[in-house]
Coordinates of C-alpha atoms and ligand atoms in Angstrom, one line a residue:
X44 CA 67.2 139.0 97.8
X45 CA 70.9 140.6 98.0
X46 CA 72.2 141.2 101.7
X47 CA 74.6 144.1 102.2
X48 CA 78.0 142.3 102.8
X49 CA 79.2 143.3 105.8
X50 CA 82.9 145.2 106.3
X51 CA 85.0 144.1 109.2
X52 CA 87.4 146.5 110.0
X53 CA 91.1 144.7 111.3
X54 CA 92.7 146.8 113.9
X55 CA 94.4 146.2 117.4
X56 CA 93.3 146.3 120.8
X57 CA 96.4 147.1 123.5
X58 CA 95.3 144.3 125.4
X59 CA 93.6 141.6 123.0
X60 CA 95.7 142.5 120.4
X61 CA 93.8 142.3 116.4
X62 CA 90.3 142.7 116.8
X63 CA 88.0 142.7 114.4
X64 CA 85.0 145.0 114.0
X65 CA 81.7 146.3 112.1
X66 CA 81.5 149.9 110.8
X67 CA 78.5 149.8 113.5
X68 CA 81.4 149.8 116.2
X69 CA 83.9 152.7 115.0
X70 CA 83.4 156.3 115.5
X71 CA 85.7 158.8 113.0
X72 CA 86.5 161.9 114.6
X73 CA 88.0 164.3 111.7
X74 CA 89.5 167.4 112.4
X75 CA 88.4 170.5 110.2
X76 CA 89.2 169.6 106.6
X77 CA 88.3 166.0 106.9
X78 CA 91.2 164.0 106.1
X79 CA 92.8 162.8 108.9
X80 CA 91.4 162.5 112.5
X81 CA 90.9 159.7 115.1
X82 CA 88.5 156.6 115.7
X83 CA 86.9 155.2 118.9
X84 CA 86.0 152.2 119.4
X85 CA 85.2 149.9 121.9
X86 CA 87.0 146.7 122.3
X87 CA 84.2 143.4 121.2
X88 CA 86.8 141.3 123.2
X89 CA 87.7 143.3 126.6
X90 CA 85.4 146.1 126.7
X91 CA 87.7 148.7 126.9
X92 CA 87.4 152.2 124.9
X93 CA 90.3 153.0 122.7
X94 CA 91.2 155.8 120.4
X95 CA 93.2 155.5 117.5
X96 CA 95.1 158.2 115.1
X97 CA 93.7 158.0 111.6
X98 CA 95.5 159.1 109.1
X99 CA 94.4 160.2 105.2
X100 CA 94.4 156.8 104.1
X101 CA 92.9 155.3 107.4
X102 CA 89.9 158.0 106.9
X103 CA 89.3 157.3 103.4
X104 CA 88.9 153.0 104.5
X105 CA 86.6 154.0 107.3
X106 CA 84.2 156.8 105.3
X107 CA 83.8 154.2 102.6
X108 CA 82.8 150.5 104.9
X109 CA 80.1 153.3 106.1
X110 CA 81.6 154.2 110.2
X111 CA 80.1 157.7 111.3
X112 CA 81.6 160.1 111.5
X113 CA 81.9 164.1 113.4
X114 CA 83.9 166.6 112.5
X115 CA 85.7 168.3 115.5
X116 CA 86.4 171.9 115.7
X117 CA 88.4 172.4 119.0
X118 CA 90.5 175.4 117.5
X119 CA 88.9 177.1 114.8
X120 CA 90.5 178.2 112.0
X121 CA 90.0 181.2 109.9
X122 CA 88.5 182.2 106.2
X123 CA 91.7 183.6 105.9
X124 CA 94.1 180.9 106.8
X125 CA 92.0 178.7 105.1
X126 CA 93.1 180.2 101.8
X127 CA 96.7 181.1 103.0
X128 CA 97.5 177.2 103.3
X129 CA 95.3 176.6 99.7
X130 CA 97.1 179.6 98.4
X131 CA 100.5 177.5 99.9
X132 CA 99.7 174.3 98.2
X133 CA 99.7 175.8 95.0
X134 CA 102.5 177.4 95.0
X135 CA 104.3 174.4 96.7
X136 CA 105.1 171.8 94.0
X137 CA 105.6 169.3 97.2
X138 CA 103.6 169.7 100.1
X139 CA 105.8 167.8 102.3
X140 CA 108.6 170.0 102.2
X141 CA 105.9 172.5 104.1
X142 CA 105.8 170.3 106.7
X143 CA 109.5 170.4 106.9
X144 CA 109.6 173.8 108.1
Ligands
LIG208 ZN1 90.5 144.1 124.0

């Protein structure tokens, strides 16, 4: 019989320091467009809640060990500025330099 392996996720607690913890444990909060959000979770060790930024890459490690995840939609954004910034991206050979202004 094969048993699903199970994924520890490494991060840090502010007052334990690393932690360890299951996919059960985490909660992914993206922001419209999926890739980057935050996570909750609540500290095995002290019992404290705790909210991390997660980033692209962070997202992509969570979705895949299997955490849940929302997508929050405090500010809605528009059909239209939707395909503004895809229209943007196309044009822009290097998206960074958007984010520079
Ligand atoms: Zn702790």
């Amino acid at each position: 019989m094969r048993r699903r392996e199970m994924t520890t996720i490494k991060t840090t607690c502010d007052w334990c320091g690393d932690i360890h913890l299951t996919p059960d444990e985490v909660a992914l909060e993206l922001r419209p467009g999926g890739r980057e959000g935050d996570y909750r979770f609540r500290c095995p060790a002290c019992a404290s809640p705790q909210r991390r930024p997660a980033n692209s890459r962070v997202v992509s490690v969570l979705l895949a060990t299997g955490v849940r995840f929302e997508v929050i939609n405090p500010d809605p954004i528009t059909e239209s500025e939707i395909k503004a910034f895809a229209f943007a991206l196309e044009v822009e050979h290097d998206p960074l330099r958007l984010l520079a202004g």
